[in-house]
mmCIF file of C-alpha atoms in Angstrom:
data_model
loop_
_atom_site.group_PDB
_atom_site.id
_atom_site.type_symbol
_atom_site.label_atom_id
_atom_site.label_comp_id
_atom_site.label_asym_id
_atom_site.label_seq_id
_atom_site.Cartn_x
_atom_site.Cartn_y
_atom_site.Cartn_z
ATOM 1 C CA MET A 1 245.796 113.795 107.098
ATOM 2 C CA VAL A 2 243.661 114.864 110.076
ATOM 3 C CA ASP A 3 244.384 113.561 113.558
ATOM 4 C CA ASP A 4 241.702 111.591 115.387
ATOM 5 C CA PRO A 5 240.439 113.496 118.468
ATOM 6 C CA ARG A 6 241.293 110.361 120.470
ATOM 7 C CA GLY A 7 244.940 110.680 119.455
ATOM 8 C CA ARG A 8 245.016 108.158 116.612
ATOM 9 C CA PRO A 9 246.106 109.299 113.156
ATOM 10 C CA ALA A 10 243.195 109.184 110.717
ATOM 11 C CA ARG A 11 243.568 107.647 107.289
ATOM 12 C CA ALA A 12 244.369 109.902 104.391
ATOM 13 C CA VAL A 13 241.258 110.864 102.435
ATOM 14 C CA ARG A 14 241.548 110.025 98.752
ATOM 15 C CA LEU A 15 238.762 111.379 96.590
ATOM 16 C CA ARG A 16 237.845 109.804 93.268
ATOM 17 C CA PRO A 17 235.038 110.464 90.801
ATOM 18 C CA VAL A 18 232.211 107.931 90.614
ATOM 19 C CA ASP A 19 231.130 106.731 87.209
ATOM 20 C CA ASP A 20 227.377 106.627 86.533
ATOM 21 C CA ALA A 21 227.668 102.964 85.571
ATOM 22 C CA GLU A 22 228.795 102.145 89.121
ATOM 23 C CA LEU A 23 225.458 103.334 90.485
ATOM 24 C CA GLU A 24 223.383 100.945 88.385
ATOM 25 C CA LEU A 25 221.821 97.864 89.943
ATOM 26 C CA ARG A 26 223.838 94.660 89.873
ATOM 27 C CA TYR A 27 222.703 91.155 90.712
ATOM 28 C CA ARG A 28 224.031 88.099 92.511
ATOM 29 C CA VAL A 29 222.255 84.784 93.005
ATOM 30 C CA VAL A 30 222.634 83.576 96.598
ATOM 31 C CA HIS A 31 220.933 80.391 97.783
ATOM 32 C CA GLY A 32 219.004 80.340 94.512
ATOM 33 C CA TYR A 33 217.504 83.830 94.932
ATOM 34 C CA ARG A 34 218.477 86.892 92.950
ATOM 35 C CA ARG A 35 219.801 89.707 95.118
ATOM 36 C CA ALA A 36 219.966 93.228 93.706
ATOM 37 C CA TYR A 37 222.560 95.685 94.969
ATOM 38 C CA ARG A 38 224.474 98.840 94.088
ATOM 39 C CA MET A 39 228.226 99.003 94.507
ATOM 40 C CA ALA A 40 230.495 101.963 93.872
ATOM 41 C CA GLY A 41 233.808 103.497 94.891
ATOM 42 C CA GLU A 42 237.014 102.289 96.483
ATOM 43 C CA GLY A 43 238.262 102.195 100.027
ATOM 44 C CA PRO A 44 236.917 100.840 103.332
ATOM 45 C CA ALA A 45 233.579 99.051 102.920
ATOM 46 C CA LEU A 46 230.396 100.914 103.848
ATOM 47 C CA VAL A 47 227.124 98.945 103.719
ATOM 48 C CA LEU A 48 223.863 100.903 103.486
ATOM 49 C CA VAL A 49 220.813 98.910 104.642
ATOM 50 C CA HIS A 50 217.400 100.384 103.812
ATOM 51 C CA GLY A 51 214.166 100.180 105.795
ATOM 52 C CA ILE A 52 211.002 98.151 105.339
ATOM 53 C CA GLY A 53 209.285 98.521 101.971
ATOM 54 C CA ASP A 54 212.209 100.575 100.693
ATOM 55 C CA SER A 55 215.194 99.698 98.507
ATOM 56 C CA SER A 56 218.734 100.766 97.709
ATOM 57 C CA ARG A 57 217.206 103.574 95.656
ATOM 58 C CA THR A 58 216.645 105.490 98.898
ATOM 59 C CA TRP A 59 220.446 106.016 99.116
ATOM 60 C CA ALA A 60 220.945 106.889 95.429
ATOM 61 C CA ASP A 61 221.659 110.594 95.936
ATOM 62 C CA LEU A 62 224.173 109.895 98.726
ATOM 63 C CA ILE A 63 226.156 107.084 97.130
ATOM 64 C CA PRO A 64 228.247 109.263 94.744
ATOM 65 C CA ASP A 65 229.577 111.366 97.637
ATOM 66 C CA LEU A 66 230.145 108.442 99.997
ATOM 67 C CA ALA A 67 231.816 106.429 97.233
ATOM 68 C CA ARG A 68 234.526 109.061 96.844
ATOM 69 C CA THR A 69 236.181 107.646 99.989
ATOM 70 C CA HIS A 70 234.516 104.232 100.472
ATOM 71 C CA THR A 71 233.475 101.088 98.714
ATOM 72 C CA VAL A 72 229.728 101.494 99.102
ATOM 73 C CA ILE A 73 227.445 98.461 98.948
ATOM 74 C CA ALA A 74 223.694 99.121 99.077
ATOM 75 C CA PRO A 75 221.624 95.934 98.792
ATOM 76 C CA ASP A 76 217.938 95.493 98.072
ATOM 77 C CA LEU A 77 216.992 93.189 100.924
ATOM 78 C CA LEU A 78 215.213 89.985 99.953
ATOM 79 C CA GLY A 79 211.543 90.781 99.349
ATOM 80 C CA HIS A 80 212.355 94.412 98.503
ATOM 81 C CA GLY A 81 213.217 96.455 95.448
ATOM 82 C CA ASP A 82 214.506 94.374 92.538
ATOM 83 C CA SER A 83 215.524 91.403 94.674
ATOM 84 C CA ASP A 84 213.472 88.218 94.549
ATOM 85 C CA LYS A 85 210.383 88.024 96.758
ATOM 86 C CA PRO A 86 209.937 84.378 97.706
ATOM 87 C CA ARG A 87 207.799 82.936 100.464
ATOM 88 C CA ALA A 88 210.725 82.871 102.862
ATOM 89 C CA ASP A 89 212.111 83.859 106.248
ATOM 90 C CA TYR A 90 211.966 87.649 106.575
ATOM 91 C CA SER A 91 213.151 87.877 110.173
ATOM 92 C CA VAL A 92 215.844 90.337 111.222
ATOM 93 C CA ALA A 93 218.247 87.449 111.835
ATOM 94 C CA ALA A 94 217.633 86.064 108.337
ATOM 95 C CA TYR A 95 218.301 89.481 106.824
ATOM 96 C CA ALA A 96 221.580 89.716 108.740
ATOM 97 C CA ASN A 97 222.549 86.324 107.310
ATOM 98 C CA GLY A 98 221.627 87.509 103.824
ATOM 99 C CA VAL A 99 223.789 90.627 104.132
ATOM 100 C CA ARG A 100 226.714 88.496 105.328
ATOM 101 C CA ASP A 101 226.346 86.068 102.438
ATOM 102 C CA LEU A 102 226.109 88.833 99.830
ATOM 103 C CA LEU A 103 229.203 90.536 101.246
ATOM 104 C CA THR A 104 231.040 87.212 101.197
ATOM 105 C CA THR A 105 230.277 86.685 97.500
ATOM 106 C CA LEU A 106 231.596 90.214 96.849
ATOM 107 C CA GLY A 107 234.835 89.539 98.712
ATOM 108 C CA ILE A 108 234.016 91.956 101.567
ATOM 109 C CA GLU A 109 235.252 90.540 104.870
ATOM 110 C CA SER A 110 234.321 93.427 107.180
ATOM 111 C CA ALA A 111 232.457 96.713 106.899
ATOM 112 C CA THR A 112 230.868 99.691 108.584
ATOM 113 C CA LEU A 113 227.105 99.158 108.568
ATOM 114 C CA VAL A 114 224.656 102.029 108.168
ATOM 115 C CA GLY A 115 221.081 100.914 108.831
ATOM 116 C CA HIS A 116 217.849 102.892 108.503
ATOM 117 C CA SER A 117 214.650 101.894 110.325
ATOM 118 C CA LEU A 118 214.284 98.114 109.855
ATOM 119 C CA GLY A 119 217.782 98.264 108.349
ATOM 120 C CA GLY A 120 219.016 99.604 111.675
ATOM 121 C CA GLY A 121 217.664 96.493 113.346
ATOM 122 C CA VAL A 122 219.361 94.376 110.674
ATOM 123 C CA ALA A 123 222.644 96.227 111.230
ATOM 124 C CA MET A 124 222.449 95.663 114.994
ATOM 125 C CA GLN A 125 221.623 91.989 114.470
ATOM 126 C CA PHE A 126 224.556 91.700 112.051
ATOM 127 C CA ALA A 127 226.875 93.169 114.686
ATOM 128 C CA TYR A 128 225.503 90.707 117.251
ATOM 129 C CA GLN A 129 225.778 87.652 114.988
ATOM 130 C CA PHE A 130 229.015 88.617 113.227
ATOM 131 C CA PRO A 131 230.974 91.001 115.499
ATOM 132 C CA GLU A 132 234.250 89.953 113.879
ATOM 133 C CA ARG A 133 232.962 91.367 110.547
ATOM 134 C CA THR A 134 231.542 94.633 111.928
ATOM 135 C CA GLU A 135 233.839 97.653 112.005
ATOM 136 C CA ARG A 136 231.337 100.328 113.059
ATOM 137 C CA LEU A 137 227.603 100.854 113.443
ATOM 138 C CA VAL A 138 225.544 103.828 112.248
ATOM 139 C CA LEU A 139 221.877 103.562 113.232
ATOM 140 C CA VAL A 140 219.408 105.925 111.556
ATOM 141 C CA GLY A 141 215.911 106.101 113.051
ATOM 142 C CA ALA A 142 216.490 102.454 113.895
ATOM 143 C CA GLY A 143 213.846 99.953 114.859
ATOM 144 C CA GLY A 144 214.390 97.456 117.649
ATOM 145 C CA VAL A 145 214.944 99.848 120.543
ATOM 146 C CA GLY A 146 211.506 100.141 122.156
ATOM 147 C CA ARG A 147 207.990 98.879 121.529
ATOM 148 C CA GLU A 148 206.582 102.178 120.299
ATOM 149 C CA VAL A 149 206.032 102.555 116.550
ATOM 150 C CA ASN A 150 203.686 104.443 114.239
ATOM 151 C CA PRO A 151 200.077 103.187 114.681
ATOM 152 C CA VAL A 152 199.744 102.786 110.903
ATOM 153 C CA LEU A 153 202.381 100.035 110.975
ATOM 154 C CA ARG A 154 200.528 98.340 113.821
ATOM 155 C CA LEU A 155 197.382 98.449 111.726
ATOM 156 C CA VAL A 156 199.121 96.982 108.672
ATOM 157 C CA SER A 157 200.317 94.043 110.785
ATOM 158 C CA LEU A 158 196.696 92.931 111.341
ATOM 159 C CA PRO A 159 194.758 90.459 109.177
ATOM 160 C CA GLY A 160 193.434 92.042 106.008
ATOM 161 C CA ALA A 161 196.483 94.253 105.484
ATOM 162 C CA HIS A 162 196.826 93.053 101.886
ATOM 163 C CA LEU A 163 193.395 94.470 101.032
ATOM 164 C CA MET A 164 194.212 97.816 102.645
ATOM 165 C CA LEU A 165 197.509 98.122 100.769
ATOM 166 C CA SER A 166 195.764 97.213 97.515
ATOM 167 C CA ALA A 167 193.077 99.830 98.134
ATOM 168 C CA LEU A 168 195.685 102.556 98.630
ATOM 169 C CA ARG A 169 196.757 102.088 95.015
ATOM 170 C CA LEU A 170 193.304 102.801 93.602
ATOM 171 C CA PRO A 171 193.270 106.119 91.654
ATOM 172 C CA GLY A 172 190.499 107.693 93.717
ATOM 173 C CA MET A 173 191.995 106.597 97.029
ATOM 174 C CA ARG A 174 195.441 107.879 96.045
ATOM 175 C CA LEU A 175 193.963 111.335 95.428
ATOM 176 C CA GLN A 176 192.240 111.357 98.823
ATOM 177 C CA VAL A 177 195.375 110.248 100.600
ATOM 178 C CA GLY A 178 197.356 112.941 98.773
ATOM 179 C CA LEU A 179 194.938 115.595 100.017
ATOM 180 C CA ALA A 180 195.261 114.272 103.569
ATOM 181 C CA VAL A 181 199.058 114.423 103.310
ATOM 182 C CA ARG A 182 198.968 118.034 102.147
ATOM 183 C CA LEU A 183 196.677 118.879 105.061
ATOM 184 C CA MET A 184 199.052 117.239 107.554
ATOM 185 C CA LYS A 185 201.941 119.210 106.102
ATOM 186 C CA LEU A 186 199.965 122.458 106.333
ATOM 187 C CA LEU A 187 199.197 121.667 109.968
ATOM 188 C CA ASP A 188 202.932 121.009 110.482
ATOM 189 C CA THR A 189 202.425 117.575 112.037
ATOM 190 C CA ASP A 190 205.241 115.086 112.504
ATOM 191 C CA LEU A 191 203.438 112.567 110.313
ATOM 192 C CA GLY A 192 203.194 115.282 107.670
ATOM 193 C CA GLN A 193 206.991 115.378 107.633
ATOM 194 C CA ASP A 194 207.217 111.682 106.791
ATOM 195 C CA ALA A 195 204.021 111.087 104.793
ATOM 196 C CA PRO A 196 205.503 111.742 101.309
ATOM 197 C CA ASP A 197 208.337 109.264 101.876
ATOM 198 C CA LEU A 198 205.953 106.724 103.395
ATOM 199 C CA LEU A 199 203.608 107.034 100.422
ATOM 200 C CA ASN A 200 206.551 106.353 98.123
ATOM 201 C CA LEU A 201 206.926 103.029 99.930
ATOM 202 C CA VAL A 202 203.323 102.172 99.074
ATOM 203 C CA ASP A 203 204.012 103.054 95.440
ATOM 204 C CA ALA A 204 206.928 100.610 95.558
ATOM 205 C CA LEU A 205 204.481 97.727 96.177
ATOM 206 C CA PRO A 206 202.958 97.373 92.703
ATOM 207 C CA ASP A 207 201.758 93.776 92.889
ATOM 208 C CA GLU A 208 200.536 91.100 95.281
ATOM 209 C CA THR A 209 203.947 89.439 95.517
ATOM 210 C CA SER A 210 205.542 92.682 96.693
ATOM 211 C CA ARG A 211 202.740 93.334 99.173
ATOM 212 C CA ASN A 212 202.977 89.799 100.576
ATOM 213 C CA ALA A 213 206.712 90.210 101.164
ATOM 214 C CA PHE A 214 206.129 93.578 102.839
ATOM 215 C CA VAL A 215 203.492 92.210 105.204
ATOM 216 C CA ARG A 216 205.582 89.124 106.062
ATOM 217 C CA THR A 217 208.553 91.372 106.866
ATOM 218 C CA LEU A 218 206.437 93.726 108.972
ATOM 219 C CA ARG A 219 204.840 90.927 110.968
ATOM 220 C CA ALA A 220 208.285 89.590 111.839
ATOM 221 C CA VAL A 221 209.015 92.783 113.783
ATOM 222 C CA VAL A 222 205.658 94.480 114.544
ATOM 223 C CA ASP A 223 202.274 93.352 115.872
ATOM 224 C CA TRP A 224 199.181 95.223 117.081
ATOM 225 C CA ARG A 225 200.999 96.209 120.283
ATOM 226 C CA GLY A 226 204.063 97.610 118.523
ATOM 227 C CA GLN A 227 207.613 96.402 117.921
ATOM 228 C CA VAL A 228 208.281 92.859 119.066
ATOM 229 C CA VAL A 229 212.088 92.808 118.656
ATOM 230 C CA THR A 230 214.447 94.662 121.001
ATOM 231 C CA MET A 231 218.187 95.081 121.144
ATOM 232 C CA LEU A 232 218.367 96.756 124.561
ATOM 233 C CA ASP A 233 219.174 93.512 126.365
ATOM 234 C CA ARG A 234 222.351 93.038 124.267
ATOM 235 C CA CYS A 235 223.478 96.646 123.821
ATOM 236 C CA TYR A 236 226.353 96.181 126.226
ATOM 237 C CA LEU A 237 228.021 93.928 123.636
ATOM 238 C CA THR A 238 228.733 97.014 121.496
ATOM 239 C CA GLU A 239 231.405 98.039 123.994
ATOM 240 C CA GLY A 240 234.485 98.932 121.952
ATOM 241 C CA MET A 241 232.544 99.182 118.701
ATOM 242 C CA PRO A 242 232.273 102.744 117.342
ATOM 243 C CA THR A 243 228.530 103.472 117.181
ATOM 244 C CA MET A 244 226.686 106.574 116.007
ATOM 245 C CA LEU A 245 222.957 107.216 116.272
ATOM 246 C CA LEU A 246 221.333 109.604 113.788
ATOM 247 C CA TRP A 247 217.709 110.614 114.366
ATOM 248 C CA GLY A 248 215.197 113.220 113.264
ATOM 249 C CA ASP A 249 213.607 115.008 116.209
ATOM 250 C CA ARG A 250 210.227 114.825 114.419
ATOM 251 C CA ASP A 251 210.373 111.152 113.519
ATOM 252 C CA SER A 252 206.761 109.942 113.324
ATOM 253 C CA VAL A 253 207.678 106.277 112.808
ATOM 254 C CA VAL A 254 210.267 105.613 115.535
ATOM 255 C CA PRO A 255 210.102 108.454 118.110
ATOM 256 C CA VAL A 256 213.273 110.313 118.958
ATOM 257 C CA ARG A 257 213.026 109.175 122.588
ATOM 258 C CA HIS A 258 214.245 105.811 121.294
ATOM 259 C CA ALA A 259 217.462 107.509 120.210
ATOM 260 C CA PHE A 260 218.140 108.713 123.737
ATOM 261 C CA GLY A 261 217.283 105.284 125.158
ATOM 262 C CA ALA A 262 219.647 103.544 122.764
ATOM 263 C CA HIS A 263 222.382 106.127 123.391
ATOM 264 C CA GLU A 264 222.184 105.486 127.128
ATOM 265 C CA ALA A 265 222.196 101.722 126.658
ATOM 266 C CA MET A 266 225.108 101.557 124.179
ATOM 267 C CA PRO A 267 228.469 102.245 125.857
ATOM 268 C CA GLY A 268 230.457 105.031 124.188
ATOM 269 C CA SER A 269 227.878 105.707 121.470
ATOM 270 C CA ARG A 270 227.531 109.083 119.768
ATOM 271 C CA LEU A 271 224.150 110.749 119.204
ATOM 272 C CA GLU A 272 223.344 113.294 116.485
ATOM 273 C CA ILE A 273 219.850 114.817 116.232
ATOM 274 C CA PHE A 274 218.556 116.350 112.996
ATOM 275 C CA GLU A 275 216.277 119.193 114.044
ATOM 276 C CA GLY A 276 213.112 119.492 112.004
ATOM 277 C CA ALA A 277 213.700 116.145 110.272
ATOM 278 C CA GLY A 278 211.401 113.151 110.323
ATOM 279 C CA HIS A 279 212.108 109.473 109.781
ATOM 280 C CA PHE A 280 214.345 110.101 106.755
ATOM 281 C CA PRO A 281 217.006 112.587 107.972
ATOM 282 C CA PHE A 282 219.287 111.611 105.084
ATOM 283 C CA HIS A 283 216.638 112.938 102.698
ATOM 284 C CA THR A 284 216.022 116.097 104.728
ATOM 285 C CA ASP A 285 219.687 117.090 105.093
ATOM 286 C CA PRO A 286 221.849 114.829 102.899
ATOM 287 C CA ALA A 287 224.893 117.100 103.102
ATOM 288 C CA ARG A 288 225.047 116.896 106.888
ATOM 289 C CA PHE A 289 224.368 113.173 106.783
ATOM 290 C CA VAL A 290 227.245 112.493 104.395
ATOM 291 C CA SER A 291 229.549 114.775 106.373
ATOM 292 C CA LEU A 292 228.791 112.935 109.616
ATOM 293 C CA ILE A 293 229.396 109.534 108.049
ATOM 294 C CA GLU A 294 232.688 110.646 106.520
ATOM 295 C CA GLU A 295 233.901 112.292 109.719
ATOM 296 C CA PHE A 296 232.846 109.332 111.865
ATOM 297 C CA THR A 297 234.609 106.729 109.728
ATOM 298 C CA ALA A 298 237.715 108.898 109.350
ATOM 299 C CA THR A 299 238.176 109.583 113.072
ATOM 300 C CA THR A 300 237.393 106.199 114.594
ATOM 301 C CA ALA A 301 239.336 102.978 114.338
ATOM 302 C CA PRO A 302 237.482 99.812 113.293
ATOM 303 C CA ALA A 303 236.322 97.664 116.183
ATOM 304 C CA HIS A 304 238.767 94.973 117.204
ATOM 305 C CA TRP A 305 236.892 91.782 118.038
ATOM 306 C CA SER A 306 238.332 89.418 120.616
ATOM 307 C CA ARG A 307 236.818 86.027 121.358
ATOM 308 C CA ASP A 308 238.076 86.236 124.943
ATOM 309 C CA ARG A 309 236.590 89.710 125.451
ATOM 310 C CA TRP A 310 233.281 88.635 123.894
ATOM 311 C CA ARG A 311 233.136 85.661 126.281
ATOM 312 C CA ASP A 312 233.898 87.917 129.243
ATOM 313 C CA LEU A 313 231.179 90.388 128.272
ATOM 314 C CA LEU A 314 228.616 87.597 127.976
ATOM 315 C CA ARG A 315 229.608 86.181 131.355
ATOM 316 C CA GLU A 316 229.513 89.570 133.044
ATOM 317 C CA GLY A 317 226.196 90.541 131.467
ATOM 318 C CA ARG A 318 224.887 94.075 131.437
ATOM 319 C CA PRO A 319 227.120 96.250 133.622
ATOM 320 C CA ASP A 320 224.160 98.135 135.107
ATOM 321 C CA GLY A 321 221.153 95.901 134.793
ATOM 322 C CA THR A 322 219.025 98.133 136.985
ATOM 323 C CA ARG A 323 219.554 101.162 134.751
ATOM 324 C CA ALA A 324 219.084 99.140 131.583
ATOM 325 C CA ARG A 325 215.783 97.794 132.874
ATOM 326 C CA ALA A 326 214.721 101.338 133.747
ATOM 327 C CA VAL A 327 215.391 102.464 130.145
ATOM 328 C CA GLU A 328 213.336 99.537 128.859
ATOM 329 C CA ARG A 329 210.520 100.308 131.303
ATOM 330 C CA ASP A 330 210.412 103.986 130.317
ATOM 331 C CA LEU A 331 210.236 103.133 126.623
ATOM 332 C CA ARG A 332 207.586 100.479 127.247
ATOM 333 C CA GLU A 333 205.444 102.848 129.293
ATOM 334 C CA ALA A 334 205.736 105.531 126.610
ATOM 335 C CA SER A 335 204.599 102.967 124.071
ATOM 336 C CA GLU A 336 201.605 101.953 126.153
ATOM 337 C CA ARG A 337 200.586 105.576 126.689
ATOM 338 C CA SER A 338 200.775 106.233 122.956
ATOM 339 C CA ALA A 339 198.455 103.292 122.256
ATOM 340 C CA THR A 340 195.634 104.527 124.490
#
């Protein structure tokens, strides 16, 4: 047993092998819609929430290691992966509700949430809506901090996006895009770091139903000016909740400056930068990613939610409103500069 640096004894680490069958997709019907998810391991619950257009498959190589010390639940969000793709509410708040309801059906009362990109916004919204069920937060290249976002996502939020996404799947177009990606990698651009993973997301949209769900999800959080959802105004509510921010310093989707803005706005948060990594640091350096998650959960105590403390925080508001507004202004100005 290793002692917590803050003086608390950490839990004993008990390793167990993970059977291949545990990593296969499972299904639950919630509110009449089929939800796909992966679940493996034993121990404290760890929920992995993927980004837009992605699925639980993005975590597949990490789950066996994380499941040696945790019960890992990795859902396919509604409209993604093998989950149903109805004409439904794809807002961040609705996704947080969906994660809660899936966890409830699985008998999971509280968990550490790890959210990537859009999933980071979902994780933050979950912590805001259900603080009593949130033990810790790990935000990975998370959306919802500032307005700035990759111009391609702004473009896809415009009318006609369905046609553009369909065109990208044409054989000739796919070859041209592949050549452009190789060129960006040769030129060592930030977008070149992320382009292969982003193209995999396009490949994961094989039909019109999938593309419709993708566009509806994107438009809930992004428009032509950038991200439309922010968590900076409520960051102070994470006081007392262990929070870690993981970011690639060459993230071409959500710039690393958002990590520093969120770190400053979230009391007591921890920031880890993956040098040379893009928007998917857990793909670039999975060993370090797993190590950080394991160390973070082993050396921090789950958040203790108090109704009285929550009420007091809401009444007091942001402890330094001037500084918080300055962070928001800096991120907004950076976004506006990037759009010109």
